[in-house]
JSON list of C-alpha atoms in Angstrom, two decimals:
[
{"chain": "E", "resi": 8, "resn": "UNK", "atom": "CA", "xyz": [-30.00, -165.32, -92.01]},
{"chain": "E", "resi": 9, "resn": "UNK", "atom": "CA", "xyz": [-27.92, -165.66, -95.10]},
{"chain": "E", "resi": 10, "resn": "UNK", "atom": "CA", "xyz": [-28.79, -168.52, -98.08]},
{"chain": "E", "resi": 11, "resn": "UNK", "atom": "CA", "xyz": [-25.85, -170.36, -96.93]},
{"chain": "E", "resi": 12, "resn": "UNK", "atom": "CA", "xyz": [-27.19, -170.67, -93.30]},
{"chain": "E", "resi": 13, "resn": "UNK", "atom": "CA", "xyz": [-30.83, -171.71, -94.11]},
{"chain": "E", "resi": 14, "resn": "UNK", "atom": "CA", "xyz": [-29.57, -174.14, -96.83]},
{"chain": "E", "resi": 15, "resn": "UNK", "atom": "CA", "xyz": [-27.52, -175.86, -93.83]},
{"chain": "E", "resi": 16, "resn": "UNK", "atom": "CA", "xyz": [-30.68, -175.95, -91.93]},
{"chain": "E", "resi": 17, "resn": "UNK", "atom": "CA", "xyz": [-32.70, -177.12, -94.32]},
{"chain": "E", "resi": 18, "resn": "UNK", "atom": "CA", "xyz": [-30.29, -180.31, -95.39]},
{"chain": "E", "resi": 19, "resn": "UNK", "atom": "CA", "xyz": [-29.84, -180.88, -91.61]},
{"chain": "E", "resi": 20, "resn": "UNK", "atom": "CA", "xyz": [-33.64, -180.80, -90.80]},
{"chain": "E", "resi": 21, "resn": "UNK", "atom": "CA", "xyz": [-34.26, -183.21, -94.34]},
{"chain": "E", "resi": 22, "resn": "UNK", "atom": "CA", "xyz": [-31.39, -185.51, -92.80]},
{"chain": "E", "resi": 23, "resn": "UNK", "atom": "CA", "xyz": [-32.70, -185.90, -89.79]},
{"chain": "E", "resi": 24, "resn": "UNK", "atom": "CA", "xyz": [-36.43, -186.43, -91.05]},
{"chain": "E", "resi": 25, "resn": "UNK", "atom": "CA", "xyz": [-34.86, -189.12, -93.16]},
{"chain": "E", "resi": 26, "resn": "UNK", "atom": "CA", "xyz": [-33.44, -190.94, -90.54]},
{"chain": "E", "resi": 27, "resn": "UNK", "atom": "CA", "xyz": [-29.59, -190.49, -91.73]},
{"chain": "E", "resi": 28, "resn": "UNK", "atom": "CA", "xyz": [-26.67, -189.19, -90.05]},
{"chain": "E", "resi": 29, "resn": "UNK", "atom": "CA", "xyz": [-23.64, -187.30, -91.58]},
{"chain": "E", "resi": 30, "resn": "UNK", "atom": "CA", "xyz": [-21.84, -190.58, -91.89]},
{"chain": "E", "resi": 31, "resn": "UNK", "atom": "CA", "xyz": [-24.30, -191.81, -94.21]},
{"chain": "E", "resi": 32, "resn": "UNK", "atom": "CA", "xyz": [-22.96, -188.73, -96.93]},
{"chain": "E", "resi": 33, "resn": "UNK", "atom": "CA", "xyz": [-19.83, -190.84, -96.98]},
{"chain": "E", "resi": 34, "resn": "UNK", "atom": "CA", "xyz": [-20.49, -191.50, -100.63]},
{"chain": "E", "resi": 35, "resn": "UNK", "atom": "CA", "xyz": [-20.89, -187.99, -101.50]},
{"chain": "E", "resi": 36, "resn": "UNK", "atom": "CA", "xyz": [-18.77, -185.95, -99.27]},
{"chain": "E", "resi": 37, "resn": "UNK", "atom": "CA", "xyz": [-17.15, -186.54, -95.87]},
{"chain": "E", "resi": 38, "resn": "UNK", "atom": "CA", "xyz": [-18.40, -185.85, -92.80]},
{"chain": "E", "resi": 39, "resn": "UNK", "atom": "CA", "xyz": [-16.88, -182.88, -91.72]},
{"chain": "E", "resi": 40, "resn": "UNK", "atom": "CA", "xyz": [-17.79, -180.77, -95.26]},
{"chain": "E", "resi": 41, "resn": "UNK", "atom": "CA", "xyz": [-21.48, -181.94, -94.17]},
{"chain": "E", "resi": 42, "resn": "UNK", "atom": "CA", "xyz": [-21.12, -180.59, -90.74]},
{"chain": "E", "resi": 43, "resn": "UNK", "atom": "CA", "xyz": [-19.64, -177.66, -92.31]},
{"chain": "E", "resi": 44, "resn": "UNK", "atom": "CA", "xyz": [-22.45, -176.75, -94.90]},
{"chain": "E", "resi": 45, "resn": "UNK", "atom": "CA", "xyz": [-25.46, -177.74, -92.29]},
{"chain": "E", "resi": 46, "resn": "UNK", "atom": "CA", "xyz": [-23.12, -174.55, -89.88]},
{"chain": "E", "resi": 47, "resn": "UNK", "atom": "CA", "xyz": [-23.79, -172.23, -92.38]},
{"chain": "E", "resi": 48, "resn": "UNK", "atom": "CA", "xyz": [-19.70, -171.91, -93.24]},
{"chain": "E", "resi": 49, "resn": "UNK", "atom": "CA", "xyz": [-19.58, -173.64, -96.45]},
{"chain": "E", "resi": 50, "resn": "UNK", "atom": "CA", "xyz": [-22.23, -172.92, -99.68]},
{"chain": "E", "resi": 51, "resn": "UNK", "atom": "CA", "xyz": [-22.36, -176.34, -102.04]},
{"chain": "E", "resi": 52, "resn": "UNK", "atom": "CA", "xyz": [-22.37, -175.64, -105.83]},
{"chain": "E", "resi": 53, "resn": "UNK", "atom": "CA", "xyz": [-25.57, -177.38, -107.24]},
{"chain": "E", "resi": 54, "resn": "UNK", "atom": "CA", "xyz": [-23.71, -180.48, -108.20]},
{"chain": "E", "resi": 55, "resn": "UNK", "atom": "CA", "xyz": [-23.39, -181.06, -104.79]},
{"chain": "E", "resi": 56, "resn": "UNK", "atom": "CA", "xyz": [-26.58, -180.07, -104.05]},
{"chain": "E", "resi": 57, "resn": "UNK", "atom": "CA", "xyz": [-27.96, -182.65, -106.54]},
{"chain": "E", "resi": 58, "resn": "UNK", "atom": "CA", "xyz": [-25.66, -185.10, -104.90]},
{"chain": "E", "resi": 59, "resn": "UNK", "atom": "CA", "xyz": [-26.81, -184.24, -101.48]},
{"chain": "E", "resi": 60, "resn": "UNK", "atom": "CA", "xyz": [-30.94, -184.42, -102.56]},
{"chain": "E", "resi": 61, "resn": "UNK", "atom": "CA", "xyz": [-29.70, -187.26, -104.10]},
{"chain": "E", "resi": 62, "resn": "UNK", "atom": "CA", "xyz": [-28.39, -189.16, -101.49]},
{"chain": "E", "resi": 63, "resn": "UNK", "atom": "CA", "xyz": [-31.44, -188.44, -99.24]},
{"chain": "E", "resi": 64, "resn": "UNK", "atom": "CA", "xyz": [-33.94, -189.45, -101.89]},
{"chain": "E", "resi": 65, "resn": "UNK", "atom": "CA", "xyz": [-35.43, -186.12, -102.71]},
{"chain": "E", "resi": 66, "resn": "UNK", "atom": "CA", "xyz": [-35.68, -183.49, -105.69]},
{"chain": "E", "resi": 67, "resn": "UNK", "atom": "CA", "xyz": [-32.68, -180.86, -105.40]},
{"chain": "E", "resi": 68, "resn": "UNK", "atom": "CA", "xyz": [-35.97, -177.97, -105.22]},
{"chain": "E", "resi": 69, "resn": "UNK", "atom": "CA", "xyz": [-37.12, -179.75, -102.42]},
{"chain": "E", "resi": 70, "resn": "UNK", "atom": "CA", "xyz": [-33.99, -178.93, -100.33]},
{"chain": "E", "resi": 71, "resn": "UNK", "atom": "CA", "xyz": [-33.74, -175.36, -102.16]},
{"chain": "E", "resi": 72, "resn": "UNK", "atom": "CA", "xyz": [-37.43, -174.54, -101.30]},
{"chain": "E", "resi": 73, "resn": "UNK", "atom": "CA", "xyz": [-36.75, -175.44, -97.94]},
{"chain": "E", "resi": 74, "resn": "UNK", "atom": "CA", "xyz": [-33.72, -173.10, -97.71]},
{"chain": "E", "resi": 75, "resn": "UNK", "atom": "CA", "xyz": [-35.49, -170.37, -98.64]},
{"chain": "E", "resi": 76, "resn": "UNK", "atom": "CA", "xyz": [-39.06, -171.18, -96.81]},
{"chain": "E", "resi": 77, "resn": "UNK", "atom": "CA", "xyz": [-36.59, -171.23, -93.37]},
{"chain": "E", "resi": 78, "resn": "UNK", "atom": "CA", "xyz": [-35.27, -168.07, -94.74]},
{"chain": "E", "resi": 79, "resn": "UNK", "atom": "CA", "xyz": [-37.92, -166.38, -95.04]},
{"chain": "E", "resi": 80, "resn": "UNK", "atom": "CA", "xyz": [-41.49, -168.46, -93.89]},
{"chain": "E", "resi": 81, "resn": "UNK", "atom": "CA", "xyz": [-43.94, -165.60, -94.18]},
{"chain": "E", "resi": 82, "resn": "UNK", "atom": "CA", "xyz": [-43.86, -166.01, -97.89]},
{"chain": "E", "resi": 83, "resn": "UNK", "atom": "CA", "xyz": [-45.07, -169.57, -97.51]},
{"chain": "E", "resi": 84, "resn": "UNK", "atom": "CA", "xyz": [-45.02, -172.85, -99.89]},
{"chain": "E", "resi": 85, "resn": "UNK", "atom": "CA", "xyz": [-47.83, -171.28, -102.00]},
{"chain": "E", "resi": 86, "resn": "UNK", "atom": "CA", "xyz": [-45.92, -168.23, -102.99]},
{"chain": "E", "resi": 87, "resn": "UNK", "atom": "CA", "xyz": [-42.65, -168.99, -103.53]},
{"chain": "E", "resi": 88, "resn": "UNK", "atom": "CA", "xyz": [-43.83, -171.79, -106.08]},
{"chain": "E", "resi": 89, "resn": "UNK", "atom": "CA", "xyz": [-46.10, -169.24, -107.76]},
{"chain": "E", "resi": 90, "resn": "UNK", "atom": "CA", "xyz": [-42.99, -166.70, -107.80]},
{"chain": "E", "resi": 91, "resn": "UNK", "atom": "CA", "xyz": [-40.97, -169.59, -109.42]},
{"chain": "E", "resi": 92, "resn": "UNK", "atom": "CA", "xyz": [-44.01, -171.26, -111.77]},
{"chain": "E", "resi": 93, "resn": "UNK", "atom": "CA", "xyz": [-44.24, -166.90, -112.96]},
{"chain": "E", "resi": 94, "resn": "UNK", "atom": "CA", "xyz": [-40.30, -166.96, -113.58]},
{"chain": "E", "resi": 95, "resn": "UNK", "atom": "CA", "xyz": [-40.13, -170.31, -115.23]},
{"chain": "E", "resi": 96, "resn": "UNK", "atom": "CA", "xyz": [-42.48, -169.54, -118.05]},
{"chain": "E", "resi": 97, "resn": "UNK", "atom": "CA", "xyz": [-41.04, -166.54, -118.88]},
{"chain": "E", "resi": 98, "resn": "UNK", "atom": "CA", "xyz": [-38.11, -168.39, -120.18]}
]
């Protein structure tokens, strides 16, 4: 499964949880360009993946973790935030 596919799951499955539909994106994009990134056929730059988090009432990680947790789950929460805490401070 390729980022672009998992991030679409990940913003459908945070939609959903959050009781919104695709309609309710109106103010940030249009219906169809949601439909089209939660498809996997579209990849948002991270403007509108700020937007997006936004607009559910989340952090932009949290839908980025998710993407790549669905991507690839056997790596679990635990790692990937230890890969990421590792990568930070060495900035």
């Amino acid at each position: 499964m390729e980022i672009r596919e998992s991030l679409g799951e990940a913003l459908r499955r945070m939609r959903i949880l959050h009781d919104l539909t695709q309609e309710d994106f109106a103010v940030v994009s249009s219906r169809t360009y949601v439909s089209s990134l939660e498809r996997g056929l579209k990849a948002p730059t991270i403007q509108k993946i700020e937007d997006l988090a936004g607009r559910i009432g989340i952090h932009p990680l949290s839908l980025i973790v998710s993407a790549y947790l669905i991507q690839n789950p056997d790596v679990g929460l635990d790692g990937l935030i230890e890969q990421v805490r590792k990568e930070a401070l060495e900035v």
